[in-house]
């Protein structure tokens, strides 16, 4: 039995910072993530977007921030298990047995940093669309350069759609953004920049009727939902930003206390199961904000109290890092 001090479920910014802090506290660490790479939502959904609200970084690309988080966490050589999803968690005497789709793990404590769970993009329900996936139809953008000089149609009225319109519009041959209403769920500043920037042909109350092309997207037919009028838009890339579906999966069956979709924690990030902490987007408490900065702080708190739990002689307060090395 290879027993770890702490096993962190989720390798997003919260889990990575938790791993760093557990390392600072000389714990033996394992990270498990269902995705093939570390970085959570930042790596999967918006690697090339700027983040503006992380302390110390006036602006930073999500992928660069993830690289820093990974480097910081890897200083302490955590075991990293990728493409592995958790199934069951059972306490046996003084440790937990955690099973995944790939094996069994043994750990004294658990930090659940699973974010919004395993997430998948919400798909557009139109016949025959599947063949275009990866052939001009995109539910996520991982490489901005591939859209330069292309004719783009962006669908959606949320942050992602407006952010991509702002980022890709200026370099595109053409950029049409459509949304089914004139109400948006994006930052006002971004909306203003897109609508007033001159790079994006924005059309409210428009939806996708069909996609045409011989093996790849060549044009998109959109329609005005008020008049029914149709428009054929020549197009190389169709970006669909319709939100995400997420699933916590078997974690819901572990006996944890939930409030809606959040695991209830106390001020030390402890859950109702002794030895199990939760932090980041997956946890909830009065005043909870789902932000990278807050998730990282919560992970530090959780790691320190987990240390105190397995070694009661150690203090929960870690002291200042500037004085530890
Ligand atoms: P996540 O990043 O979701 O990571 C959780 C990880 O857990 C995932 O990698 C997942 O695969 C893994 N996981 C889940 N369930 C399991 C399981 N059962 N087994 C194994 N692994 C599992 N926040 C900001 O503060 N500033 C911003 O500017 C900002 N911009 C954003 C832009 C977009 C487009 C989006 C979608 C989000 C943005 N956010 C922003 C929110 C931010 O990304 C999240 O708050 C942050 O990612 C939460 O980090 P986390 O580590 O808690 O969860």
Short mmCIF file of C-alpha atoms and ligand atoms in Angstrom, two decimals:
data_model
loop_
_atom_site.label_atom_id
_atom_site.label_comp_id
_atom_site.label_asym_id
_atom_site.label_seq_id
_atom_site.Cartn_x
_atom_site.Cartn_y
_atom_site.Cartn_z
CA UNK A 1 0.00 0.00 0.00
CA UNK A 2 1.55 3.27 -1.20
CA UNK A 3 0.06 5.73 1.28
CA UNK A 4 0.03 9.46 0.48
CA UNK A 5 -0.51 12.27 3.00
CA UNK A 6 -2.91 14.11 0.74
CA UNK A 7 -4.62 13.23 -2.53
CA UNK A 8 -5.95 16.17 -4.50
CA UNK A 9 -8.84 15.52 -6.86
CA UNK A 10 -8.55 18.11 -9.60
CA UNK A 11 -5.47 19.69 -11.16
CA UNK A 12 -6.94 23.13 -11.86
CA UNK A 13 -5.51 26.28 -10.26
CA UNK A 14 -7.05 25.33 -6.91
CA UNK A 15 -5.64 21.80 -6.89
CA UNK A 16 -2.23 22.94 -8.10
CA UNK A 17 -1.96 25.60 -5.43
CA UNK A 18 -3.11 23.07 -2.84
CA UNK A 19 -0.33 20.75 -4.05
CA UNK A 20 2.23 23.54 -3.73
CA UNK A 21 1.15 24.38 -0.22
CA UNK A 22 1.04 20.74 0.85
CA UNK A 23 4.56 20.43 -0.52
CA UNK A 24 5.66 23.47 1.43
CA UNK A 25 4.33 21.66 4.49
CA UNK A 26 6.36 18.57 3.55
CA UNK A 27 3.40 16.36 2.78
CA UNK A 28 3.49 13.51 0.28
CA UNK A 29 1.12 14.51 -2.49
CA UNK A 30 -0.86 12.95 -5.31
CA UNK A 31 -2.95 14.84 -7.88
CA UNK A 32 -5.67 13.04 -9.86
CA UNK A 33 -7.40 14.68 -12.83
CA UNK A 34 -9.83 13.31 -15.38
CA UNK A 35 -8.42 15.50 -18.13
CA UNK A 36 -5.28 14.68 -20.10
CA UNK A 37 -3.56 17.86 -18.94
CA UNK A 38 -3.23 19.96 -15.80
CA UNK A 39 -4.78 23.41 -15.57
CA UNK A 40 -8.51 22.77 -15.20
CA UNK A 41 -10.85 25.19 -16.95
CA UNK A 42 -7.98 27.52 -17.85
CA UNK A 43 -6.19 24.86 -19.89
CA UNK A 44 -9.30 23.29 -21.35
CA UNK A 45 -11.54 26.24 -22.07
CA UNK A 46 -9.59 29.46 -22.37
CA UNK A 47 -5.82 28.90 -22.57
CA UNK A 48 -5.23 31.91 -24.81
CA UNK A 49 -7.45 34.36 -22.98
CA UNK A 50 -6.07 37.06 -20.73
CA UNK A 51 -6.95 36.98 -17.04
CA UNK A 52 -6.96 40.38 -15.35
CA UNK A 53 -7.93 39.66 -11.75
CA UNK A 54 -5.13 37.60 -10.26
CA UNK A 55 -2.98 39.39 -7.70
CA UNK A 56 0.42 40.39 -9.03
CA UNK A 57 -0.50 40.00 -12.70
CA UNK A 58 -2.01 43.09 -14.39
CA UNK A 59 -2.87 40.65 -17.15
CA UNK A 60 -1.73 37.14 -17.88
CA UNK A 61 -2.61 34.50 -20.45
CA UNK A 62 -4.45 31.59 -18.86
CA UNK A 63 -1.92 29.14 -20.34
CA UNK A 64 1.01 31.15 -18.93
CA UNK A 65 -0.63 31.30 -15.53
CA UNK A 66 -1.18 27.53 -15.63
CA UNK A 67 2.48 27.01 -16.54
CA UNK A 68 3.47 28.99 -13.46
CA UNK A 69 1.05 27.06 -11.25
CA UNK A 70 2.40 23.75 -12.56
CA UNK A 71 6.02 24.82 -12.01
CA UNK A 72 5.20 25.98 -8.49
CA UNK A 73 3.40 22.73 -7.63
CA UNK A 74 5.99 20.43 -9.23
CA UNK A 75 8.78 21.73 -6.94
CA UNK A 76 7.62 19.11 -4.47
CA UNK A 77 7.33 16.20 -6.91
CA UNK A 78 3.68 15.28 -6.45
CA UNK A 79 2.55 12.08 -8.13
CA UNK A 80 0.33 13.14 -11.04
CA UNK A 81 -2.34 10.82 -12.42
CA UNK A 82 -4.00 12.23 -15.54
CA UNK A 83 -6.96 10.97 -17.58
CA UNK A 84 -8.20 9.33 -14.39
CA UNK A 85 -11.65 9.89 -12.87
CA UNK A 86 -12.55 9.15 -9.29
CA UNK A 87 -15.22 6.56 -8.54
CA UNK A 88 -15.46 5.65 -4.84
CA UNK A 89 -14.07 6.94 -1.55
CA UNK A 90 -14.13 4.67 1.49
CA UNK A 91 -12.49 5.13 4.87
CA UNK A 92 -10.52 2.16 6.22
CA UNK A 93 -9.17 2.71 9.73
CA UNK A 94 -6.82 5.70 9.54
CA UNK A 95 -6.77 6.19 5.78
CA UNK A 96 -8.97 6.40 2.70
CA UNK A 97 -9.19 4.02 -0.23
CA UNK A 98 -9.94 5.97 -3.39
CA UNK A 99 -10.80 4.11 -6.56
CA UNK A 100 -10.71 5.52 -10.07
CA UNK A 101 -11.39 4.17 -13.54
CA UNK A 102 -7.69 3.21 -13.63
CA UNK A 103 -6.79 1.93 -10.18
CA UNK A 104 -6.78 2.25 -6.41
CA UNK A 105 -5.14 4.98 -4.34
CA UNK A 106 -4.42 5.18 -0.61
CA UNK A 107 -4.33 8.46 1.23
CA UNK A 108 -4.54 9.92 4.73
CA UNK A 109 -6.48 12.99 3.61
CA UNK A 110 -8.36 14.17 0.51
CA UNK A 111 -8.69 17.64 -0.98
CA UNK A 112 -11.52 17.82 -3.50
CA UNK A 113 -10.73 20.57 -6.02
CA UNK A 114 -12.93 19.23 -8.80
CA UNK A 115 -14.22 22.60 -10.01
CA UNK A 116 -17.46 22.18 -11.88
CA UNK A 117 -16.78 18.48 -12.36
CA UNK A 118 -16.01 16.81 -15.62
CA UNK A 119 -17.42 19.26 -18.13
CA UNK A 120 -18.43 19.04 -21.79
CA UNK A 121 -19.57 21.83 -24.11
CA UNK A 122 -23.30 22.18 -24.69
CA UNK A 123 -23.87 21.22 -28.32
CA UNK A 124 -26.06 22.76 -30.98
CA UNK A 125 -28.92 20.40 -31.68
CA UNK A 126 -28.98 20.37 -35.49
CA UNK A 127 -29.02 17.30 -37.72
CA UNK A 128 -25.74 16.45 -39.45
CA UNK A 129 -23.58 18.81 -37.43
CA UNK A 130 -21.31 16.12 -36.01
CA UNK A 131 -19.34 15.69 -39.24
CA UNK A 132 -18.11 19.27 -39.02
CA UNK A 133 -16.63 18.92 -35.51
CA UNK A 134 -12.90 19.48 -35.90
CA UNK A 135 -13.52 20.45 -39.54
CA UNK A 136 -14.37 24.09 -39.04
CA UNK A 137 -16.80 23.68 -36.14
CA UNK A 138 -15.32 24.45 -32.74
CA UNK A 139 -16.69 24.30 -29.20
CA UNK A 140 -13.42 25.58 -27.70
CA UNK A 141 -10.45 27.57 -28.92
CA UNK A 142 -7.03 26.18 -28.08
CA UNK A 143 -4.96 27.91 -30.77
CA UNK A 144 -5.78 31.50 -31.68
CA UNK A 145 -3.38 31.52 -34.64
CA UNK A 146 -5.47 29.07 -36.63
CA UNK A 147 -8.26 31.66 -36.95
CA UNK A 148 -6.14 34.51 -38.34
CA UNK A 149 -7.32 35.60 -41.79
CA UNK A 150 -10.36 33.30 -41.63
CA UNK A 151 -14.05 34.07 -42.11
CA UNK A 152 -15.60 33.49 -38.69
CA UNK A 153 -19.11 33.04 -37.38
CA UNK A 154 -19.28 33.21 -33.57
CA UNK A 155 -22.46 32.10 -31.81
CA UNK A 156 -23.37 33.18 -28.28
CA UNK A 157 -23.95 36.13 -25.98
CA UNK A 158 -21.90 35.15 -22.95
CA UNK A 159 -18.36 35.91 -21.84
CA UNK A 160 -16.74 33.31 -24.07
CA UNK A 161 -18.50 34.45 -27.25
CA UNK A 162 -17.73 38.13 -26.66
CA UNK A 163 -14.17 37.41 -25.54
CA UNK A 164 -13.49 35.42 -28.68
CA UNK A 165 -15.10 38.07 -30.85
CA UNK A 166 -12.85 40.68 -29.24
CA UNK A 167 -9.74 38.53 -29.54
CA UNK A 168 -10.27 37.06 -33.01
CA UNK A 169 -12.28 39.74 -34.80
CA UNK A 170 -9.40 42.13 -35.55
CA UNK A 171 -7.27 39.41 -37.19
CA UNK A 172 -10.07 37.68 -39.10
CA UNK A 173 -11.00 38.17 -42.75
CA UNK A 174 -14.55 38.67 -41.49
CA UNK A 175 -16.30 38.07 -38.20
CA UNK A 176 -20.05 37.75 -37.71
CA UNK A 177 -21.33 37.23 -34.16
CA UNK A 178 -24.93 36.17 -33.63
CA UNK A 179 -27.01 35.77 -30.49
CA UNK A 180 -30.59 34.66 -30.04
CA UNK A 181 -31.62 37.75 -28.05
CA UNK A 182 -30.35 41.24 -27.23
CA UNK A 183 -29.59 40.32 -23.62
CA UNK A 184 -26.00 39.32 -22.86
CA UNK A 185 -24.17 37.57 -20.03
CA UNK A 186 -20.79 39.13 -20.70
CA UNK A 187 -18.80 41.93 -19.07
CA UNK A 188 -20.14 45.32 -20.14
CA UNK A 189 -16.69 46.51 -21.06
CA UNK A 190 -16.16 43.59 -23.46
CA UNK A 191 -19.60 44.08 -25.02
CA UNK A 192 -18.84 47.77 -25.63
CA UNK A 193 -15.49 46.93 -27.22
CA UNK A 194 -17.01 44.33 -29.54
CA UNK A 195 -20.06 46.36 -30.55
CA UNK A 196 -18.10 49.57 -31.01
CA UNK A 197 -14.79 48.15 -32.22
CA UNK A 198 -15.60 47.94 -35.93
CA UNK A 199 -14.23 44.39 -36.35
CA UNK A 200 -17.38 42.38 -35.62
CA UNK A 201 -20.68 42.34 -37.52
CA UNK A 202 -22.98 41.70 -34.54
CA UNK A 203 -26.53 40.49 -35.10
CA UNK A 204 -28.97 40.08 -32.21
CA UNK A 205 -32.04 37.82 -32.55
CA UNK A 206 -30.23 35.57 -35.04
CA UNK A 207 -29.75 31.81 -34.81
CA UNK A 208 -28.09 29.07 -36.85
CA UNK A 209 -30.42 27.31 -39.29
CA UNK A 210 -27.92 24.97 -40.99
CA UNK A 211 -24.27 24.46 -41.86
CA UNK A 212 -23.06 23.67 -45.36
CA UNK A 213 -19.80 22.25 -46.66
CA UNK A 214 -18.12 19.28 -48.27
CA UNK A 215 -16.50 17.62 -45.26
CA UNK A 216 -15.65 21.01 -43.71
CA UNK A 217 -17.56 24.16 -42.88
CA UNK A 218 -17.94 26.41 -45.96
CA UNK A 219 -21.02 28.46 -45.09
CA UNK A 220 -23.59 28.92 -42.36
CA UNK A 221 -27.23 29.79 -42.84
CA UNK A 222 -28.55 32.01 -40.08
CA UNK A 223 -32.02 33.40 -39.61
CA UNK A 224 -33.61 36.41 -37.95
CA UNK A 225 -35.96 34.94 -35.33
CA UNK A 226 -38.23 38.01 -35.53
CA UNK A 227 -38.78 38.07 -39.30
CA UNK A 228 -37.73 34.56 -40.32
CA UNK A 229 -35.44 36.04 -42.98
CA UNK A 230 -32.44 33.83 -43.81
CA UNK A 231 -28.85 34.83 -44.61
CA UNK A 232 -26.08 32.67 -46.09
CA UNK A 233 -22.74 33.58 -44.48
CA UNK A 234 -19.56 32.26 -46.17
CA UNK A 235 -17.52 30.81 -43.31
CA UNK A 236 -14.29 28.91 -42.58
CA UNK A 237 -14.81 28.51 -38.85
CA UNK A 238 -17.98 28.33 -36.78
CA UNK A 239 -17.35 28.90 -33.05
CA UNK A 240 -20.19 27.76 -30.83
CA UNK A 241 -20.17 29.15 -27.30
CA UNK A 242 -23.35 27.75 -25.83
CA UNK A 243 -22.08 27.05 -22.35
CA UNK A 244 -21.03 23.83 -20.71
CA UNK A 245 -22.62 20.85 -19.10
CA UNK A 246 -20.79 19.55 -16.08
CA UNK A 247 -21.19 16.46 -14.00
CA UNK A 248 -19.76 15.80 -10.57
CA UNK A 249 -20.32 12.10 -11.21
CA UNK A 250 -19.82 9.62 -8.38
CA UNK A 251 -18.56 12.30 -5.95
CA UNK A 252 -22.24 12.98 -5.26
CA UNK A 253 -22.54 9.50 -3.74
CA UNK A 254 -19.73 9.85 -1.19
CA UNK A 255 -21.92 11.12 1.65
CA UNK A 256 -20.73 14.72 1.37
CA UNK A 257 -23.10 17.50 2.35
CA UNK A 258 -24.12 19.50 -0.72
CA UNK A 259 -25.87 22.84 -1.05
CA UNK A 260 -27.13 22.88 -4.63
CA UNK A 261 -24.00 21.84 -6.57
CA UNK A 262 -21.46 22.93 -3.98
CA UNK A 263 -19.79 20.84 -1.28
CA UNK A 264 -20.46 22.56 2.04
CA UNK A 265 -17.27 23.47 3.94
CA UNK A 266 -16.47 25.30 7.16
CA UNK A 267 -13.97 28.14 7.54
CA UNK A 268 -11.06 25.67 7.37
CA UNK A 269 -12.44 24.15 4.12
CA UNK A 270 -13.32 20.96 6.01
CA UNK A 271 -16.29 18.97 4.68
CA UNK A 272 -18.69 16.91 6.78
CA UNK A 273 -16.43 13.85 6.25
CA UNK A 274 -13.47 13.85 8.63
CA UNK A 275 -10.23 13.95 6.67
CA UNK A 276 -11.82 15.39 3.52
CA UNK A 277 -11.44 19.03 2.50
CA UNK A 278 -12.85 20.89 -0.51
CA UNK A 279 -11.77 24.13 -2.17
CA UNK A 280 -12.28 26.19 -5.31
CA UNK A 281 -15.32 26.20 -7.55
CA UNK A 282 -16.61 22.93 -6.11
CA UNK A 283 -17.08 24.16 -2.53
CA UNK A 284 -19.62 26.50 -1.03
CA UNK A 285 -19.95 28.59 2.13
CA UNK A 286 -21.61 31.92 2.94
CA UNK A 287 -20.03 34.57 0.72
CA UNK A 288 -18.33 32.08 -1.61
CA UNK A 289 -16.95 33.63 -4.82
CA UNK A 290 -15.97 31.34 -7.69
CA UNK A 291 -12.68 32.91 -8.70
CA UNK A 292 -9.16 31.66 -9.31
CA UNK A 293 -7.75 33.92 -6.57
CA UNK A 294 -10.23 32.80 -3.93
CA UNK A 295 -9.90 29.11 -4.87
CA UNK A 296 -6.15 29.27 -4.42
CA UNK A 297 -6.49 30.86 -1.00
CA UNK A 298 -8.99 28.20 0.01
CA UNK A 299 -6.61 25.46 -1.16
CA UNK A 300 -3.81 26.89 0.97
CA UNK A 301 -6.10 26.90 3.99
CA UNK A 302 -7.22 23.32 3.29
CA UNK A 303 -3.67 22.01 2.86
CA UNK A 304 -2.53 23.61 6.11
CA UNK A 305 -5.42 22.18 8.11
CA UNK A 306 -4.93 18.78 6.48
CA UNK A 307 -1.31 18.92 7.64
CA UNK A 308 -2.46 19.75 11.16
CA UNK A 309 -4.96 16.86 10.96
CA UNK A 310 -2.39 14.18 10.14
CA UNK A 311 0.25 15.73 12.42
CA UNK A 312 -1.53 17.51 15.28
CA UNK A 313 1.83 18.73 16.65
CA UNK A 314 2.30 20.85 13.53
CA UNK A 315 0.61 24.22 13.44
CA UNK A 316 -2.13 24.97 10.95
CA UNK A 317 -0.58 28.39 10.40
CA UNK A 318 2.37 27.76 8.13
CA UNK A 319 4.41 30.84 8.97
CA UNK A 320 5.70 33.03 6.18
CA UNK A 321 7.09 31.29 3.11
CA UNK A 322 9.84 33.91 2.92
CA UNK A 323 11.15 32.55 6.22
CA UNK A 324 10.62 28.83 5.61
CA UNK A 325 13.38 28.03 3.09
P1 LIG B 1 -11.29 23.75 -12.36
O1 LIG B 1 -10.45 24.76 -13.04
O2 LIG B 1 -12.62 23.45 -12.93
O3 LIG B 1 -10.46 22.41 -12.27
C1 LIG B 1 -11.05 21.26 -11.74
C2 LIG B 1 -10.36 20.03 -12.28
O4 LIG B 1 -10.91 18.90 -11.60
C3 LIG B 1 -10.60 19.82 -13.76
O5 LIG B 1 -9.35 19.71 -14.41
C4 LIG B 1 -11.40 18.50 -13.83
O6 LIG B 1 -11.00 17.71 -14.93
C5 LIG B 1 -11.01 17.84 -12.52
N1 LIG B 1 -12.06 16.91 -12.06
C6 LIG B 1 -13.35 17.18 -11.83
N2 LIG B 1 -13.99 16.09 -11.38
C7 LIG B 1 -13.06 15.10 -11.33
C8 LIG B 1 -13.10 13.73 -10.96
N3 LIG B 1 -14.22 13.15 -10.49
N4 LIG B 1 -11.95 13.00 -11.06
C9 LIG B 1 -10.82 13.56 -11.50
N5 LIG B 1 -10.72 14.87 -11.86
C10 LIG B 1 -11.83 15.62 -11.77
N6 LIG B 1 -11.85 33.18 -12.94
C11 LIG B 1 -11.15 34.28 -12.54
O7 LIG B 1 -10.82 34.42 -11.36
N7 LIG B 1 -10.79 35.24 -13.47
C12 LIG B 1 -11.10 35.14 -14.80
O8 LIG B 1 -10.78 36.03 -15.59
C13 LIG B 1 -11.81 33.98 -15.23
N8 LIG B 1 -12.14 33.82 -16.53
C14 LIG B 1 -12.84 32.71 -16.91
C15 LIG B 1 -13.14 32.54 -18.27
C16 LIG B 1 -13.84 31.42 -18.68
C17 LIG B 1 -14.19 31.25 -20.13
C18 LIG B 1 -14.24 30.43 -17.72
C19 LIG B 1 -14.99 29.19 -18.16
C20 LIG B 1 -13.92 30.58 -16.38
C21 LIG B 1 -13.22 31.71 -15.97
N9 LIG B 1 -12.90 31.90 -14.63
C22 LIG B 1 -12.18 33.01 -14.24
C23 LIG B 1 -13.28 30.92 -13.59
C24 LIG B 1 -12.08 30.05 -13.24
O9 LIG B 1 -11.59 29.40 -14.40
C25 LIG B 1 -12.49 29.04 -12.18
O10 LIG B 1 -12.92 29.75 -11.02
C26 LIG B 1 -11.30 28.15 -11.85
O11 LIG B 1 -10.89 27.40 -12.95
C27 LIG B 1 -11.66 27.21 -10.69
O12 LIG B 1 -10.54 26.42 -10.45
P2 LIG B 1 -10.67 24.98 -9.80
O13 LIG B 1 -9.28 24.44 -9.77
O14 LIG B 1 -11.45 25.08 -8.55
O15 LIG B 1 -11.56 24.14 -10.84
#
